[in-house]
PDB file of C-alpha atoms in Angstrom:
ATOM      1  CA  ALA A   1      -5.044  20.992  10.379  1.00  0.00           C
ATOM      2  CA  ILE A   2      -7.410  19.795  13.103  1.00  0.00           C
ATOM      3  CA  LEU A   3      -6.186  22.338  15.624  1.00  0.00           C
ATOM      4  CA  MET A   4      -6.523  25.132  13.081  1.00  0.00           C
ATOM      5  CA  GLN A   5     -10.238  24.385  12.802  1.00  0.00           C
ATOM      6  CA  LEU A   6     -10.772  24.389  16.554  1.00  0.00           C
ATOM      7  CA  PRO A   7     -11.055  28.190  17.148  1.00  0.00           C
ATOM      8  CA  GLN A   8     -13.718  28.519  14.457  1.00  0.00           C
ATOM      9  CA  ALA A   9     -15.733  25.672  15.924  1.00  0.00           C
ATOM     10  CA  ILE A  10     -15.480  27.110  19.453  1.00  0.00           C
ATOM     11  CA  GLN A  11     -16.566  30.550  18.235  1.00  0.00           C
ATOM     12  CA  MET A  12     -19.667  29.022  16.688  1.00  0.00           C
ATOM     13  CA  ILE A  13     -20.634  27.429  19.999  1.00  0.00           C
ATOM     14  CA  CYS A  14     -19.692  30.171  22.448  1.00  0.00           C
ATOM     15  CA  GLY A  15     -20.472  33.286  20.438  1.00  0.00           C
ATOM     16  CA  GLU A  16     -18.800  36.346  21.867  1.00  0.00           C
ATOM     17  CA  SER A  17     -18.897  35.264  25.514  1.00  0.00           C
ATOM     18  CA  GLY A  18     -15.496  33.631  25.230  1.00  0.00           C
ATOM     19  CA  ILE A  19     -16.542  30.928  27.695  1.00  0.00           C
ATOM     20  CA  VAL A  20     -15.416  27.521  26.500  1.00  0.00           C
ATOM     21  CA  PRO A  21     -17.109  24.604  28.260  1.00  0.00           C
ATOM     22  CA  ALA A  22     -14.680  21.698  28.531  1.00  0.00           C
ATOM     23  CA  ALA A  23     -17.347  19.249  27.416  1.00  0.00           C
ATOM     24  CA  PHE A  24     -17.865  21.178  24.185  1.00  0.00           C
ATOM     25  CA  VAL A  25     -14.140  21.227  23.481  1.00  0.00           C
ATOM     26  CA  ALA A  26     -13.963  17.463  23.966  1.00  0.00           C
ATOM     27  CA  ILE A  27     -16.925  16.924  21.645  1.00  0.00           C
ATOM     28  CA  ILE A  28     -15.445  19.153  18.954  1.00  0.00           C
ATOM     29  CA  LEU A  29     -12.075  17.415  19.105  1.00  0.00           C
ATOM     30  CA  ASN A  30     -13.718  14.011  18.856  1.00  0.00           C
ATOM     31  CA  ILE A  31     -15.749  15.102  15.839  1.00  0.00           C
ATOM     32  CA  LEU A  32     -12.744  16.573  14.042  1.00  0.00           C
ATOM     33  CA  LEU A  33     -10.536  13.587  14.813  1.00  0.00           C
ATOM     34  CA  PHE A  34     -13.240  11.171  13.678  1.00  0.00           C
ATOM     35  CA  LYS A  35     -13.673  13.144  10.468  1.00  0.00           C
ATOM     36  CA  THR A  36      -9.964  12.808   9.779  1.00  0.00           C
ATOM     37  CA  PHE A  37      -9.768   9.092  10.562  1.00  0.00           C
ATOM     38  CA  ILE A  38     -12.688   8.069   8.332  1.00  0.00           C
ATOM     39  CA  MET A  39     -11.114   9.848   5.377  1.00  0.00           C
ATOM     40  CA  ILE A  40      -8.541   8.363   3.032  1.00  0.00           C
ATOM     41  CA  CYS A  41      -5.442  10.533   2.852  1.00  0.00           C
ATOM     42  CA  THR A  42      -3.024  10.497  -0.065  1.00  0.00           C
ATOM     43  CA  THR A  43       0.441  11.737  -0.903  1.00  0.00           C
ATOM     44  CA  CYS A  44       2.875  11.260  -3.786  1.00  0.00           C
ATOM     45  CA  TYR A  45       6.408   9.910  -3.919  1.00  0.00           C
ATOM     46  CA  ASP A  46       8.842  10.458  -6.785  1.00  0.00           C
ATOM     47  CA  SER A  47      10.556   7.156  -7.581  1.00  0.00           C
ATOM     48  CA  PRO A  48      12.784   5.769 -10.345  1.00  0.00           C
ATOM     49  CA  LEU A  49       9.567   4.251 -11.763  1.00  0.00           C
ATOM     50  CA  GLY A  50       7.805   7.601 -11.811  1.00  0.00           C
ATOM     51  CA  LYS A  51       5.225   9.022  -9.445  1.00  0.00           C
ATOM     52  CA  LEU A  52       3.869   6.656  -6.795  1.00  0.00           C
ATOM     53  CA  THR A  53       0.573   7.378  -5.049  1.00  0.00           C
ATOM     54  CA  LEU A  54       0.318   6.391  -1.383  1.00  0.00           C
ATOM     55  CA  ALA A  55      -3.009   6.083   0.419  1.00  0.00           C
ATOM     56  CA  GLY A  56      -3.565   5.837   4.171  1.00  0.00           C
ATOM     57  CA  LYS A  57      -6.473   5.478   6.537  1.00  0.00           C
ATOM     58  CA  ASN A  58      -6.393   5.429  10.335  1.00  0.00           C
ATOM     59  CA  ASN A  59      -2.651   6.033   9.955  1.00  0.00           C
ATOM     60  CA  LYS A  60      -2.190   2.699   8.178  1.00  0.00           C
ATOM     61  CA  LEU A  61      -1.072   2.192   4.601  1.00  0.00           C
ATOM     62  CA  ILE A  62      -3.909   0.887   2.440  1.00  0.00           C
ATOM     63  CA  GLY A  63      -2.522   1.563  -1.005  1.00  0.00           C
ATOM     64  CA  LEU A  64       0.577   2.207  -3.087  1.00  0.00           C
ATOM     65  CA  TRP A  65       0.215   2.450  -6.853  1.00  0.00           C
ATOM     66  CA  ILE A  66       2.585   3.123  -9.711  1.00  0.00           C
ATOM     67  CA  GLU A  67       1.459   5.855 -12.093  1.00  0.00           C
ATOM     68  CA  GLY A  68      -0.811   4.333 -14.732  1.00  0.00           C
ATOM     69  CA  GLN A  69      -1.277   1.097 -12.781  1.00  0.00           C
ATOM     70  CA  LYS A  70      -4.366  -1.026 -13.392  1.00  0.00           C
ATOM     71  CA  HIS A  71      -6.958  -1.132 -10.611  1.00  0.00           C
ATOM     72  CA  PHE A  72      -5.687   2.234  -9.366  1.00  0.00           C
ATOM     73  CA  PHE A  73      -7.422   2.995  -6.061  1.00  0.00           C
ATOM     74  CA  GLY A  74      -9.448  -0.207  -6.274  1.00  0.00           C
ATOM     75  CA  ASN A  75     -13.043   0.174  -5.152  1.00  0.00           C
ATOM     76  CA  PHE A  76     -12.493   2.696  -2.379  1.00  0.00           C
ATOM     77  CA  LYS A  77     -15.504   4.965  -1.955  1.00  0.00           C
ATOM     78  CA  ASP A  78     -14.342   6.960   1.062  1.00  0.00           C
ATOM     79  CA  LYS A  79     -13.688  10.675   0.865  1.00  0.00           C
ATOM     80  CA  ILE A  80     -10.148  11.408  -0.262  1.00  0.00           C
ATOM     81  CA  LYS A  81      -7.921  14.225   0.952  1.00  0.00           C
ATOM     82  CA  LYS A  82      -4.305  15.067   0.167  1.00  0.00           C
ATOM     83  CA  ASN A  83      -2.207  15.018   3.328  1.00  0.00           C
ATOM     84  CA  ASP A  84       1.567  14.752   3.233  1.00  0.00           C
ATOM     85  CA  ASP A  85       2.026  14.703   7.012  1.00  0.00           C
ATOM     86  CA  LEU A  86       0.735  11.286   8.088  1.00  0.00           C
ATOM     87  CA  ALA A  87       3.251   9.323  10.140  1.00  0.00           C
ATOM     88  CA  ILE A  88       2.649   6.219   8.032  1.00  0.00           C
ATOM     89  CA  PHE A  89       3.563   8.195   4.920  1.00  0.00           C
ATOM     90  CA  ARG A  90       6.864   9.301   6.447  1.00  0.00           C
ATOM     91  CA  LYS A  91       7.672   5.704   7.401  1.00  0.00           C
ATOM     92  CA  THR A  92       6.737   4.479   3.934  1.00  0.00           C
ATOM     93  CA  GLU A  93       8.822   7.135   2.218  1.00  0.00           C
ATOM     94  CA  LYS A  94      11.858   6.131   4.299  1.00  0.00           C
ATOM     95  CA  TRP A  95      11.217   2.501   3.340  1.00  0.00           C
ATOM     96  CA  LEU A  96      11.021   3.429  -0.330  1.00  0.00           C
ATOM     97  CA  ASP A  97      14.207   5.529  -0.095  1.00  0.00           C
ATOM     98  CA  SER A  98      16.020   2.528   1.320  1.00  0.00           C
ATOM     99  CA  TYR A  99      14.534   0.102  -1.222  1.00  0.00           C
ATOM    100  CA  PHE A 100      15.392   2.193  -4.266  1.00  0.00           C
ATOM    101  CA  ASN A 101      18.915   2.604  -2.900  1.00  0.00           C
ATOM    102  CA  GLY A 102      19.336  -1.142  -3.364  1.00  0.00           C
ATOM    103  CA  GLU A 103      18.730  -2.139   0.252  1.00  0.00           C
ATOM    104  CA  ASN A 104      16.328  -4.753   1.615  1.00  0.00           C
ATOM    105  CA  PRO A 105      14.241  -2.910   4.212  1.00  0.00           C
ATOM    106  CA  SER A 106      11.920  -4.866   6.488  1.00  0.00           C
ATOM    107  CA  ILE A 107       8.168  -4.253   6.336  1.00  0.00           C
ATOM    108  CA  GLU A 108       7.699  -5.158   9.995  1.00  0.00           C
ATOM    109  CA  ASN A 109       7.616  -1.516  11.080  1.00  0.00           C
ATOM    110  CA  LEU A 110       5.069  -0.540   8.446  1.00  0.00           C
ATOM    111  CA  ASP A 111       1.394  -0.671   9.420  1.00  0.00           C
ATOM    112  CA  LEU A 112      -0.159  -2.243   6.341  1.00  0.00           C
ATOM    113  CA  ASN A 113      -3.923  -2.619   6.006  1.00  0.00           C
ATOM    114  CA  PRO A 114      -4.845  -3.700   2.465  1.00  0.00           C
ATOM    115  CA  GLN A 115      -8.583  -3.937   1.821  1.00  0.00           C
ATOM    116  CA  GLY A 116      -9.947  -7.021   0.074  1.00  0.00           C
ATOM    117  CA  THR A 117     -11.797 -10.314   0.302  1.00  0.00           C
ATOM    118  CA  ASP A 118     -10.592 -13.038   2.645  1.00  0.00           C
ATOM    119  CA  PHE A 119      -9.107 -14.917  -0.302  1.00  0.00           C
ATOM    120  CA  ARG A 120      -7.204 -11.917  -1.613  1.00  0.00           C
ATOM    121  CA  LEU A 121      -5.928 -11.075   1.861  1.00  0.00           C
ATOM    122  CA  LYS A 122      -4.622 -14.628   2.176  1.00  0.00           C
ATOM    123  CA  VAL A 123      -2.789 -14.361  -1.153  1.00  0.00           C
ATOM    124  CA  TRP A 124      -1.348 -10.938  -0.290  1.00  0.00           C
ATOM    125  CA  LYS A 125      -0.089 -12.289   3.022  1.00  0.00           C
ATOM    126  CA  ILE A 126       1.772 -15.016   1.149  1.00  0.00           C
ATOM    127  CA  LEU A 127       3.268 -12.357  -1.127  1.00  0.00           C
ATOM    128  CA  GLU A 128       4.733 -10.626   1.924  1.00  0.00           C
ATOM    129  CA  GLY A 129       6.726 -13.774   2.634  1.00  0.00           C
ATOM    130  CA  ILE A 130       8.511 -13.907  -0.736  1.00  0.00           C
ATOM    131  CA  ALA A 131      12.146 -13.110  -0.044  1.00  0.00           C
ATOM    132  CA  TYR A 132      13.946 -10.165  -1.584  1.00  0.00           C
ATOM    133  CA  GLY A 133      15.633 -11.123  -4.846  1.00  0.00           C
ATOM    134  CA  GLU A 134      13.654 -14.341  -5.296  1.00  0.00           C
ATOM    135  CA  VAL A 135      10.649 -15.231  -7.419  1.00  0.00           C
ATOM    136  CA  VAL A 136       7.810 -17.745  -7.118  1.00  0.00           C
ATOM    137  CA  THR A 137       5.113 -18.970  -9.481  1.00  0.00           C
ATOM    138  CA  TYR A 138       1.379 -18.514  -9.251  1.00  0.00           C
ATOM    139  CA  GLY A 139       1.195 -22.281  -8.882  1.00  0.00           C
ATOM    140  CA  ASP A 140       3.509 -22.208  -5.869  1.00  0.00           C
ATOM    141  CA  ILE A 141       1.163 -19.769  -4.143  1.00  0.00           C
ATOM    142  CA  ALA A 142      -1.891 -21.827  -5.111  1.00  0.00           C
ATOM    143  CA  LYS A 143      -0.399 -24.950  -3.490  1.00  0.00           C
ATOM    144  CA  LYS A 144       0.142 -23.044  -0.259  1.00  0.00           C
ATOM    145  CA  ILE A 145      -3.591 -22.312  -0.108  1.00  0.00           C
ATOM    146  CA  SER A 146      -5.011 -25.718  -1.104  1.00  0.00           C
ATOM    147  CA  TYR A 147      -4.172 -28.658  -3.345  1.00  0.00           C
ATOM    148  CA  ASP A 148      -6.974 -27.824  -5.790  1.00  0.00           C
ATOM    149  CA  MET A 149      -6.540 -24.044  -5.894  1.00  0.00           C
ATOM    150  CA  SER A 150      -6.194 -22.694  -9.433  1.00  0.00           C
ATOM    151  CA  SER A 151      -3.276 -20.557 -10.525  1.00  0.00           C
ATOM    152  CA  GLN A 152      -5.729 -18.325 -12.380  1.00  0.00           C
ATOM    153  CA  ALA A 153      -7.570 -17.442  -9.175  1.00  0.00           C
ATOM    154  CA  VAL A 154      -4.267 -16.631  -7.514  1.00  0.00           C
ATOM    155  CA  GLY A 155      -3.295 -14.517 -10.517  1.00  0.00           C
ATOM    156  CA  GLY A 156      -6.456 -12.446 -10.138  1.00  0.00           C
ATOM    157  CA  ALA A 157      -5.691 -11.769  -6.483  1.00  0.00           C
ATOM    158  CA  VAL A 158      -2.050 -10.945  -7.200  1.00  0.00           C
ATOM    159  CA  GLY A 159      -3.096  -8.521  -9.928  1.00  0.00           C
ATOM    160  CA  HIS A 160      -5.372  -6.650  -7.523  1.00  0.00           C
ATOM    161  CA  ASN A 161      -2.720  -6.230  -4.826  1.00  0.00           C
ATOM    162  CA  PRO A 162      -3.248  -2.618  -3.665  1.00  0.00           C
ATOM    163  CA  ILE A 163       0.178  -2.117  -2.039  1.00  0.00           C
ATOM    164  CA  SER A 164       2.665  -2.525  -4.864  1.00  0.00           C
ATOM    165  CA  ILE A 165       6.416  -2.956  -4.293  1.00  0.00           C
ATOM    166  CA  ILE A 166       6.075  -3.287  -0.498  1.00  0.00           C
ATOM    167  CA  VAL A 167       3.776  -6.297  -0.900  1.00  0.00           C
ATOM    168  CA  PRO A 168       5.953  -7.733  -3.660  1.00  0.00           C
ATOM    169  CA  CYS A 169       3.629  -9.011  -6.354  1.00  0.00           C
ATOM    170  CA  HIS A 170       6.427  -8.253  -8.833  1.00  0.00           C
ATOM    171  CA  ARG A 171       8.193 -11.375  -7.530  1.00  0.00           C
ATOM    172  CA  VAL A 172       5.549 -13.691  -9.016  1.00  0.00           C
ATOM    173  CA  VAL A 173       6.160 -15.261 -12.433  1.00  0.00           C
ATOM    174  CA  GLY A 174       4.557 -17.800 -14.752  1.00  0.00           C
ATOM    175  CA  PHE A 175       4.860 -21.561 -14.280  1.00  0.00           C
ATOM    176  CA  ASP A 176       7.780 -21.813 -16.714  1.00  0.00           C
ATOM    177  CA  GLY A 177       9.639 -18.885 -15.239  1.00  0.00           C
ATOM    178  CA  LYS A 178       8.354 -16.399 -17.792  1.00  0.00           C
ATOM    179  CA  LEU A 179       7.679 -12.862 -16.743  1.00  0.00           C
ATOM    180  CA  THR A 180       3.942 -12.353 -17.136  1.00  0.00           C
ATOM    181  CA  GLY A 181       1.618  -9.417 -16.776  1.00  0.00           C
ATOM    182  CA  TYR A 182       2.080  -6.886 -14.007  1.00  0.00           C
ATOM    183  CA  ALA A 183      -0.572  -4.324 -13.074  1.00  0.00           C
ATOM    184  CA  GLY A 184       2.140  -1.691 -12.745  1.00  0.00           C
ATOM    185  CA  GLY A 185       3.543  -2.456 -16.194  1.00  0.00           C
ATOM    186  CA  LEU A 186       5.855  -5.277 -17.282  1.00  0.00           C
ATOM    187  CA  GLU A 187       8.726  -2.843 -17.816  1.00  0.00           C
ATOM    188  CA  ASN A 188       8.478  -1.762 -14.171  1.00  0.00           C
ATOM    189  CA  LYS A 189       8.371  -5.393 -13.050  1.00  0.00           C
ATOM    190  CA  VAL A 190      11.671  -5.989 -14.830  1.00  0.00           C
ATOM    191  CA  LYS A 191      13.202  -2.881 -13.253  1.00  0.00           C
ATOM    192  CA  LEU A 192      12.173  -3.964  -9.748  1.00  0.00           C
ATOM    193  CA  LEU A 193      13.524  -7.491 -10.189  1.00  0.00           C
ATOM    194  CA  GLU A 194      16.790  -6.207 -11.646  1.00  0.00           C
ATOM    195  CA  LEU A 195      17.119  -3.795  -8.730  1.00  0.00           C
ATOM    196  CA  GLU A 196      16.890  -6.810  -6.421  1.00  0.00           C
ATOM    197  CA  GLY A 197      19.584  -8.644  -8.354  1.00  0.00           C
ATOM    198  CA  VAL A 198      17.367 -11.126 -10.183  1.00  0.00           C
ATOM    199  CA  LYS A 199      18.963 -12.226 -13.466  1.00  0.00           C
ATOM    200  CA  ILE A 200      16.139 -11.807 -15.925  1.00  0.00           C
ATOM    201  CA  ARG A 201      17.817 -13.843 -18.693  1.00  0.00           C
ATOM    202  CA  ASP A 202      18.499 -16.749 -16.367  1.00  0.00           C
ATOM    203  CA  LEU A 203      15.367 -16.596 -14.282  1.00  0.00           C
ATOM    204  CA  LYS A 204      15.210 -19.295 -11.646  1.00  0.00           C
ATOM    205  CA  VAL A 205      11.999 -19.889  -9.746  1.00  0.00           C
ATOM    206  CA  ILE A 206      12.571 -20.295  -6.008  1.00  0.00           C
ATOM    207  CA  PHE A 207      10.127 -20.572  -3.126  1.00  0.00           C
TER     208      PHE A 207
END
């Protein structure tokens, strides 16, 4: 898309002379590339849960939401453009293909860049460490942060996780092992846990 805009930009600068100063070409490319990088790009993925919306910026994944999810798109105020060709989207789609096929793909090769406060980022990082097929409580996460951290504060951060499924907030349950609210819908939380082999009727909390 960037290269397609280049001839028009050059024509504006050079008129009909056809002479293309190298410095101008470099400036134009920098401007067009910068314009692309400061913009949030989105694409959609059809999953067993319905349509998922992926968002990327600077070729890093900043969001993944289930259709109808609370806090959809968070507080992003950047310009948004649909773009199905980002490399991070292709990597994410392959990850999702593998995950929904019942595999346990690693997130190490995905460039994740969730946007949030320092506290939320700390909670989301802990979420990344919850093993496939296991669940933890909000209290377990709170204890990892500090001895006096409240489960409610952790719950707020978990609920605002912008990269669902990959950053597995669905693996967090209530203190007594009960399945509690999920921004993507409790029914979807159950589906994800069952896909990972968690026995919902005999839920055991592990950390």
